[in-house]
Amino acid sequence: DIQMTQSPSSLSASVGDRVTITCRASQSISSYLNWYQQKPGKAPNLLIYGTSGLQSGVPSRFSGSGSGTDFSLTINSLQPEDSATYYCQQSYSTPYTFGQGTKLEIK
Amino acid sequence: QVQLVQSGAEVKKPGASVKVSCKASGYTFSSYGISWVRQAPGQGLEWLGWISADNGKTNYAQKFQGRVTVTTDTSMSTAYMELRGLRSDDRAVYYCARALTTVTHDCLDYWGQGTLVTVSS
């Protein structure tokens, strides 16, 4: 199975800040990397597909980049509603594994 | 609008089976796959398996091979996930999600609300 490792596991930032979450795959996954946002008690919500594709309805302050084994999710101009846990997921080969999650707190 | 509505919470005894349903609406059911993902309390996301609603082809995580079966009823636009031989560590929220597969990407673009499965004697 492909292992996905996110960092940091948690972070705290202020409204208006720019934050970056990284995700590393244990082997190359080309660009088959997705990002999801999950708020407490809710189902995950797709933010970014195929490394950098912005899902319809997702604010443009969210962006993704990377290729091969190293990927990142950047949130520009943080908003209070961005407080959530973020997960990366590889869809290169089954089982489609997720990172362990990054909990983002807004100060 | 696309919606996936799952069946309600279940409480099962160890060794029993559970079958969770996922009713889709707002899109052509047979044009997409359905994946199943679970989340244990306070933990991350774990992919269980996938089914093509077009031809019934399935793909399961090795960890769950032999214990999980995913099926669809296209006449009802509904997918099902059955997990057998339940153990206490199967306690989790189980999600269905629409699987969008293209040449360039493969993602879960719509999710059900989740079904809590509790395993307790």
PDB file of C-alpha atoms in Angstrom:
ATOM      1  CA  ASP A   1       0.000   0.000   0.000  1.00  0.00           C
ATOM      2  CA  ILE A   2       1.100   3.586  -0.642  1.00  0.00           C
ATOM      3  CA  GLN A   3       1.670   5.479   2.588  1.00  0.00           C
ATOM      4  CA  MET A   4       0.662   9.125   2.748  1.00  0.00           C
ATOM      5  CA  THR A   5       2.312  11.364   5.335  1.00  0.00           C
ATOM      6  CA  GLN A   6       1.017  14.835   6.088  1.00  0.00           C
ATOM      7  CA  SER A   7       2.738  17.611   7.959  1.00  0.00           C
ATOM      8  CA  PRO A   8       2.182  19.265  10.231  1.00  0.00           C
ATOM      9  CA  SER A   9      -0.350  17.216  12.189  1.00  0.00           C
ATOM     10  CA  SER A  10      -1.804  20.430  13.531  1.00  0.00           C
ATOM     11  CA  LEU A  11      -1.291  24.132  13.176  1.00  0.00           C
ATOM     12  CA  SER A  12      -2.707  27.380  14.398  1.00  0.00           C
ATOM     13  CA  ALA A  13      -2.915  30.509  12.288  1.00  0.00           C
ATOM     14  CA  SER A  14      -4.675  33.849  12.219  1.00  0.00           C
ATOM     15  CA  VAL A  15      -7.342  35.221   9.945  1.00  0.00           C
ATOM     16  CA  GLY A  16      -5.669  36.585   6.832  1.00  0.00           C
ATOM     17  CA  ASP A  17      -2.613  34.328   7.094  1.00  0.00           C
ATOM     18  CA  ARG A  18      -1.346  32.038   4.383  1.00  0.00           C
ATOM     19  CA  VAL A  19      -0.835  28.405   5.389  1.00  0.00           C
ATOM     20  CA  THR A  20       0.633  25.426   3.614  1.00  0.00           C
ATOM     21  CA  ILE A  21       0.039  21.760   4.393  1.00  0.00           C
ATOM     22  CA  THR A  22       2.306  19.180   2.832  1.00  0.00           C
ATOM     23  CA  CYS A  23       1.678  15.579   1.873  1.00  0.00           C
ATOM     24  CA  ARG A  24       4.335  13.048   0.917  1.00  0.00           C
ATOM     25  CA  ALA A  25       3.677   9.720  -0.778  1.00  0.00           C
ATOM     26  CA  SER A  26       5.823   6.654  -0.163  1.00  0.00           C
ATOM     27  CA  GLN A  27       6.185   6.215  -3.939  1.00  0.00           C
ATOM     28  CA  SER A  28       5.395   8.264  -7.008  1.00  0.00           C
ATOM     29  CA  ILE A  29       1.678   8.830  -7.553  1.00  0.00           C
ATOM     30  CA  SER A  30       2.018  11.098 -10.584  1.00  0.00           C
ATOM     31  CA  SER A  31      -0.632  13.785 -10.068  1.00  0.00           C
ATOM     32  CA  TYR A  32      -3.280  11.513  -8.524  1.00  0.00           C
ATOM     33  CA  LEU A  33      -3.598  13.474  -5.332  1.00  0.00           C
ATOM     34  CA  ASN A  34      -6.770  14.903  -3.815  1.00  0.00           C
ATOM     35  CA  TRP A  35      -7.426  17.152  -0.832  1.00  0.00           C
ATOM     36  CA  TYR A  36     -10.504  17.056   1.411  1.00  0.00           C
ATOM     37  CA  GLN A  37     -11.712  19.312   4.195  1.00  0.00           C
ATOM     38  CA  GLN A  38     -13.642  17.848   7.102  1.00  0.00           C
ATOM     39  CA  LYS A  39     -15.433  19.765   9.833  1.00  0.00           C
ATOM     40  CA  PRO A  40     -16.463  18.102  13.106  1.00  0.00           C
ATOM     41  CA  GLY A  41     -19.442  15.796  12.735  1.00  0.00           C
ATOM     42  CA  LYS A  42     -19.574  16.263   8.983  1.00  0.00           C
ATOM     43  CA  ALA A  43     -18.573  14.252   5.941  1.00  0.00           C
ATOM     44  CA  PRO A  44     -15.381  15.216   4.125  1.00  0.00           C
ATOM     45  CA  ASN A  45     -15.684  17.757   1.336  1.00  0.00           C
ATOM     46  CA  LEU A  46     -13.578  17.651  -1.826  1.00  0.00           C
ATOM     47  CA  LEU A  47     -11.403  20.745  -2.252  1.00  0.00           C
ATOM     48  CA  ILE A  48      -8.742  19.851  -4.812  1.00  0.00           C
ATOM     49  CA  TYR A  49      -8.590  16.970  -7.302  1.00  0.00           C
ATOM     50  CA  GLY A  50      -5.746  15.799  -9.489  1.00  0.00           C
ATOM     51  CA  THR A  51      -3.180  17.821  -7.475  1.00  0.00           C
ATOM     52  CA  SER A  52      -4.335  21.272  -8.570  1.00  0.00           C
ATOM     53  CA  GLY A  53      -7.915  21.156  -9.862  1.00  0.00           C
ATOM     54  CA  LEU A  54     -10.226  23.357  -7.828  1.00  0.00           C
ATOM     55  CA  GLN A  55     -13.544  21.644  -7.130  1.00  0.00           C
ATOM     56  CA  SER A  56     -16.606  23.621  -8.156  1.00  0.00           C
ATOM     57  CA  GLY A  57     -17.835  25.895  -5.394  1.00  0.00           C
ATOM     58  CA  VAL A  58     -14.548  25.890  -3.474  1.00  0.00           C
ATOM     59  CA  PRO A  59     -13.117  29.375  -2.826  1.00  0.00           C
ATOM     60  CA  SER A  60     -10.135  30.356  -4.938  1.00  0.00           C
ATOM     61  CA  ARG A  61      -7.997  30.961  -1.826  1.00  0.00           C
ATOM     62  CA  PHE A  62      -7.466  27.179  -1.832  1.00  0.00           C
ATOM     63  CA  SER A  63      -4.798  25.874  -4.206  1.00  0.00           C
ATOM     64  CA  GLY A  64      -2.782  22.697  -4.677  1.00  0.00           C
ATOM     65  CA  SER A  65       0.541  21.868  -6.248  1.00  0.00           C
ATOM     66  CA  GLY A  66       3.167  19.152  -6.562  1.00  0.00           C
ATOM     67  CA  SER A  67       3.906  15.991  -8.467  1.00  0.00           C
ATOM     68  CA  GLY A  68       5.493  12.607  -7.964  1.00  0.00           C
ATOM     69  CA  THR A  69       5.790  12.200  -4.218  1.00  0.00           C
ATOM     70  CA  ASP A  70       5.551  15.717  -2.787  1.00  0.00           C
ATOM     71  CA  PHE A  71       2.396  17.787  -2.718  1.00  0.00           C
ATOM     72  CA  SER A  72       1.015  20.798  -0.923  1.00  0.00           C
ATOM     73  CA  LEU A  73      -2.252  22.521  -0.154  1.00  0.00           C
ATOM     74  CA  THR A  74      -2.093  26.273   0.316  1.00  0.00           C
ATOM     75  CA  ILE A  75      -4.801  28.416   1.813  1.00  0.00           C
ATOM     76  CA  ASN A  76      -4.408  32.128   1.174  1.00  0.00           C
ATOM     77  CA  SER A  77      -6.051  34.750   3.338  1.00  0.00           C
ATOM     78  CA  LEU A  78      -7.351  32.382   5.984  1.00  0.00           C
ATOM     79  CA  GLN A  79     -10.980  32.765   6.999  1.00  0.00           C
ATOM     80  CA  PRO A  80     -12.638  31.660  10.246  1.00  0.00           C
ATOM     81  CA  GLU A  81     -14.624  29.006   8.366  1.00  0.00           C
ATOM     82  CA  ASP A  82     -11.393  27.311   7.253  1.00  0.00           C
ATOM     83  CA  SER A  83     -11.033  25.808  10.722  1.00  0.00           C
ATOM     84  CA  ALA A  84     -11.165  22.080   9.944  1.00  0.00           C
ATOM     85  CA  THR A  85      -9.115  18.942   9.436  1.00  0.00           C
ATOM     86  CA  TYR A  86      -7.554  18.502   6.017  1.00  0.00           C
ATOM     87  CA  TYR A  87      -6.749  15.157   4.408  1.00  0.00           C
ATOM     88  CA  CYS A  88      -4.765  14.264   1.333  1.00  0.00           C
ATOM     89  CA  GLN A  89      -5.650  11.093  -0.588  1.00  0.00           C
ATOM     90  CA  GLN A  90      -3.812   9.269  -3.338  1.00  0.00           C
ATOM     91  CA  SER A  91      -5.905   7.799  -6.150  1.00  0.00           C
ATOM     92  CA  TYR A  92      -3.000   6.318  -8.103  1.00  0.00           C
ATOM     93  CA  SER A  93      -3.456   2.757  -6.936  1.00  0.00           C
ATOM     94  CA  THR A  94      -5.823   0.899  -4.670  1.00  0.00           C
ATOM     95  CA  PRO A  95      -6.243   0.931  -1.760  1.00  0.00           C
ATOM     96  CA  TYR A  96      -6.759   4.674  -2.102  1.00  0.00           C
ATOM     97  CA  THR A  97      -5.007   5.728   1.078  1.00  0.00           C
ATOM     98  CA  PHE A  98      -5.392   8.966   3.016  1.00  0.00           C
ATOM     99  CA  GLY A  99      -2.935  10.981   5.006  1.00  0.00           C
ATOM    100  CA  GLN A 100      -3.441  11.081   8.757  1.00  0.00           C
ATOM    101  CA  GLY A 101      -4.931  14.563   8.617  1.00  0.00           C
ATOM    102  CA  THR A 102      -3.893  18.099   9.558  1.00  0.00           C
ATOM    103  CA  LYS A 103      -6.002  19.951  12.074  1.00  0.00           C
ATOM    104  CA  LEU A 104      -6.104  23.672  11.358  1.00  0.00           C
ATOM    105  CA  GLU A 105      -7.122  26.027  14.142  1.00  0.00           C
ATOM    106  CA  ILE A 106      -7.880  29.669  13.581  1.00  0.00           C
ATOM    107  CA  LYS A 107      -6.545  31.874  16.390  1.00  0.00           C
TER     108      LYS A 107
ATOM    109  CA  GLN B   1     -28.553  18.477  -6.894  1.00  0.00           C
ATOM    110  CA  VAL B   2     -26.442  15.426  -6.201  1.00  0.00           C
ATOM    111  CA  GLN B   3     -27.317  13.721  -2.931  1.00  0.00           C
ATOM    112  CA  LEU B   4     -26.256  10.518  -1.259  1.00  0.00           C
ATOM    113  CA  VAL B   5     -28.497   9.519   1.637  1.00  0.00           C
ATOM    114  CA  GLN B   6     -27.345   6.705   3.884  1.00  0.00           C
ATOM    115  CA  SER B   7     -29.276   4.424   6.189  1.00  0.00           C
ATOM    116  CA  GLY B   8     -29.413   5.011   9.914  1.00  0.00           C
ATOM    117  CA  ALA B   9     -27.132   4.096  12.772  1.00  0.00           C
ATOM    118  CA  GLU B  10     -26.667   0.428  13.614  1.00  0.00           C
ATOM    119  CA  VAL B  11     -25.740  -1.437  16.784  1.00  0.00           C
ATOM    120  CA  LYS B  12     -24.438  -4.940  16.250  1.00  0.00           C
ATOM    121  CA  LYS B  13     -22.933  -7.700  18.355  1.00  0.00           C
ATOM    122  CA  PRO B  14     -19.428  -8.982  17.731  1.00  0.00           C
ATOM    123  CA  GLY B  15     -19.406 -11.526  14.922  1.00  0.00           C
ATOM    124  CA  ALA B  16     -22.554 -10.151  13.332  1.00  0.00           C
ATOM    125  CA  SER B  17     -22.912  -8.491   9.942  1.00  0.00           C
ATOM    126  CA  VAL B  18     -24.081  -5.022   9.007  1.00  0.00           C
ATOM    127  CA  LYS B  19     -25.422  -3.748   5.710  1.00  0.00           C
ATOM    128  CA  VAL B  20     -25.418  -0.017   5.047  1.00  0.00           C
ATOM    129  CA  SER B  21     -27.339   1.511   2.157  1.00  0.00           C
ATOM    130  CA  CYS B  22     -26.580   4.640   0.159  1.00  0.00           C
ATOM    131  CA  LYS B  23     -29.340   6.070  -2.050  1.00  0.00           C
ATOM    132  CA  ALA B  24     -28.201   8.381  -4.801  1.00  0.00           C
ATOM    133  CA  SER B  25     -30.181  11.107  -6.516  1.00  0.00           C
ATOM    134  CA  GLY B  26     -29.582  14.070  -8.779  1.00  0.00           C
ATOM    135  CA  TYR B  27     -27.370  12.299 -11.313  1.00  0.00           C
ATOM    136  CA  THR B  28     -27.264   9.254 -13.576  1.00  0.00           C
ATOM    137  CA  PHE B  29     -26.372   6.532 -11.099  1.00  0.00           C
ATOM    138  CA  SER B  30     -24.747   4.193 -13.605  1.00  0.00           C
ATOM    139  CA  SER B  31     -22.342   6.861 -14.842  1.00  0.00           C
ATOM    140  CA  TYR B  32     -20.239   6.885 -11.667  1.00  0.00           C
ATOM    141  CA  GLY B  33     -18.753   4.533  -9.145  1.00  0.00           C
ATOM    142  CA  ILE B  34     -19.373   4.466  -5.418  1.00  0.00           C
ATOM    143  CA  SER B  35     -16.581   4.188  -2.864  1.00  0.00           C
ATOM    144  CA  TRP B  36     -16.900   3.351   0.818  1.00  0.00           C
ATOM    145  CA  VAL B  37     -14.724   5.037   3.430  1.00  0.00           C
ATOM    146  CA  ARG B  38     -14.818   4.672   7.185  1.00  0.00           C
ATOM    147  CA  GLN B  39     -13.656   6.773  10.105  1.00  0.00           C
ATOM    148  CA  ALA B  40     -13.149   5.377  13.586  1.00  0.00           C
ATOM    149  CA  PRO B  41     -13.856   7.776  16.480  1.00  0.00           C
ATOM    150  CA  GLY B  42     -11.261  10.536  16.537  1.00  0.00           C
ATOM    151  CA  GLN B  43      -9.285   8.881  13.750  1.00  0.00           C
ATOM    152  CA  GLY B  44      -8.557   9.440  10.077  1.00  0.00           C
ATOM    153  CA  LEU B  45     -10.177   8.171   6.903  1.00  0.00           C
ATOM    154  CA  GLU B  46      -9.837   4.604   5.633  1.00  0.00           C
ATOM    155  CA  TRP B  47     -10.871   3.434   2.157  1.00  0.00           C
ATOM    156  CA  LEU B  48     -12.711   0.092   2.108  1.00  0.00           C
ATOM    157  CA  GLY B  49     -13.592  -0.459  -1.509  1.00  0.00           C
ATOM    158  CA  TRP B  50     -15.296   0.681  -4.711  1.00  0.00           C
ATOM    159  CA  ILE B  51     -17.927  -0.497  -7.123  1.00  0.00           C
ATOM    160  CA  SER B  52     -18.728   0.560 -10.649  1.00  0.00           C
ATOM    161  CA  ALA B  53     -22.431   1.305 -10.853  1.00  0.00           C
ATOM    162  CA  ASP B  54     -22.151   0.672 -14.587  1.00  0.00           C
ATOM    163  CA  ASN B  55     -20.943  -2.925 -14.632  1.00  0.00           C
ATOM    164  CA  GLY B  56     -20.719  -3.993 -10.984  1.00  0.00           C
ATOM    165  CA  LYS B  57     -16.936  -4.338 -11.033  1.00  0.00           C
ATOM    166  CA  THR B  58     -15.514  -4.113  -7.527  1.00  0.00           C
ATOM    167  CA  ASN B  59     -12.173  -3.388  -5.914  1.00  0.00           C
ATOM    168  CA  TYR B  60     -11.561  -3.929  -2.204  1.00  0.00           C
ATOM    169  CA  ALA B  61      -8.777  -3.005   0.152  1.00  0.00           C
ATOM    170  CA  GLN B  62      -6.810  -6.143   0.938  1.00  0.00           C
ATOM    171  CA  LYS B  63      -7.387  -5.505   4.633  1.00  0.00           C
ATOM    172  CA  PHE B  64     -11.117  -6.098   4.180  1.00  0.00           C
ATOM    173  CA  GLN B  65     -11.021  -8.800   1.515  1.00  0.00           C
ATOM    174  CA  GLY B  66     -13.389 -11.608   2.429  1.00  0.00           C
ATOM    175  CA  ARG B  67     -15.243  -9.493   5.009  1.00  0.00           C
ATOM    176  CA  VAL B  68     -16.723  -6.730   2.891  1.00  0.00           C
ATOM    177  CA  THR B  69     -19.062  -6.842  -0.085  1.00  0.00           C
ATOM    178  CA  VAL B  70     -20.225  -3.811  -2.019  1.00  0.00           C
ATOM    179  CA  THR B  71     -23.214  -4.098  -4.338  1.00  0.00           C
ATOM    180  CA  THR B  72     -25.603  -1.867  -6.232  1.00  0.00           C
ATOM    181  CA  ASP B  73     -29.241  -1.941  -7.225  1.00  0.00           C
ATOM    182  CA  THR B  74     -29.353   0.285 -10.269  1.00  0.00           C
ATOM    183  CA  SER B  75     -33.169   0.190 -10.375  1.00  0.00           C
ATOM    184  CA  MET B  76     -33.149   1.874  -6.967  1.00  0.00           C
ATOM    185  CA  SER B  77     -29.999   4.003  -7.551  1.00  0.00           C
ATOM    186  CA  THR B  78     -28.719   2.530  -4.324  1.00  0.00           C
ATOM    187  CA  ALA B  79     -25.397   1.093  -3.250  1.00  0.00           C
ATOM    188  CA  TYR B  80     -24.852  -1.249  -0.332  1.00  0.00           C
ATOM    189  CA  MET B  81     -21.875  -2.123   1.835  1.00  0.00           C
ATOM    190  CA  GLU B  82     -21.981  -5.282   3.905  1.00  0.00           C
ATOM    191  CA  LEU B  83     -19.304  -5.948   6.520  1.00  0.00           C
ATOM    192  CA  ARG B  84     -19.227  -9.370   8.169  1.00  0.00           C
ATOM    193  CA  GLY B  85     -17.541 -10.737  11.256  1.00  0.00           C
ATOM    194  CA  LEU B  86     -17.812  -7.442  13.093  1.00  0.00           C
ATOM    195  CA  ARG B  87     -15.233  -6.683  15.759  1.00  0.00           C
ATOM    196  CA  SER B  88     -15.044  -3.898  18.300  1.00  0.00           C
ATOM    197  CA  ASP B  89     -12.501  -2.070  16.143  1.00  0.00           C
ATOM    198  CA  ASP B  90     -15.026  -1.894  13.301  1.00  0.00           C
ATOM    199  CA  ARG B  91     -16.846   0.759  15.298  1.00  0.00           C
ATOM    200  CA  ALA B  92     -16.794   3.742  12.978  1.00  0.00           C
ATOM    201  CA  VAL B  93     -18.763   6.102  10.814  1.00  0.00           C
ATOM    202  CA  TYR B  94     -19.105   4.562   7.362  1.00  0.00           C
ATOM    203  CA  TYR B  95     -19.398   6.912   4.400  1.00  0.00           C
ATOM    204  CA  CYS B  96     -20.380   6.288   0.811  1.00  0.00           C
ATOM    205  CA  ALA B  97     -19.030   8.710  -1.773  1.00  0.00           C
ATOM    206  CA  ARG B  98     -19.508   9.203  -5.485  1.00  0.00           C
ATOM    207  CA  ALA B  99     -16.352   8.248  -7.332  1.00  0.00           C
ATOM    208  CA  LEU B 100     -15.541  10.551 -10.223  1.00  0.00           C
ATOM    209  CA  THR B 101     -13.028   8.900 -12.530  1.00  0.00           C
ATOM    210  CA  THR B 102     -11.520  10.608 -15.566  1.00  0.00           C
ATOM    211  CA  VAL B 103      -8.335  10.179 -17.568  1.00  0.00           C
ATOM    212  CA  THR B 104      -6.520  12.691 -15.390  1.00  0.00           C
ATOM    213  CA  HIS B 105      -7.989  12.206 -11.952  1.00  0.00           C
ATOM    214  CA  ASP B 106     -10.029  10.006  -9.656  1.00  0.00           C
ATOM    215  CA  CYS B 107     -11.714  11.569  -6.653  1.00  0.00           C
ATOM    216  CA  LEU B 108     -14.697  11.436  -4.304  1.00  0.00           C
ATOM    217  CA  ASP B 109     -16.773  14.459  -5.185  1.00  0.00           C
ATOM    218  CA  TYR B 110     -19.993  13.892  -3.210  1.00  0.00           C
ATOM    219  CA  TRP B 111     -20.381  12.133   0.131  1.00  0.00           C
ATOM    220  CA  GLY B 112     -23.206  10.658   2.116  1.00  0.00           C
ATOM    221  CA  GLN B 113     -23.906  11.901   5.622  1.00  0.00           C
ATOM    222  CA  GLY B 114     -22.317   8.861   7.237  1.00  0.00           C
ATOM    223  CA  THR B 115     -23.671   5.890   9.167  1.00  0.00           C
ATOM    224  CA  LEU B 116     -22.425   5.110  12.661  1.00  0.00           C
ATOM    225  CA  VAL B 117     -21.884   1.411  13.239  1.00  0.00           C
ATOM    226  CA  THR B 118     -21.396   0.410  16.855  1.00  0.00           C
ATOM    227  CA  VAL B 119     -20.190  -3.061  17.774  1.00  0.00           C
ATOM    228  CA  SER B 120     -20.994  -4.022  21.327  1.00  0.00           C
ATOM    229  CA  SER B 121     -21.896  -7.136  23.230  1.00  0.00           C
TER     230      SER B 121
END
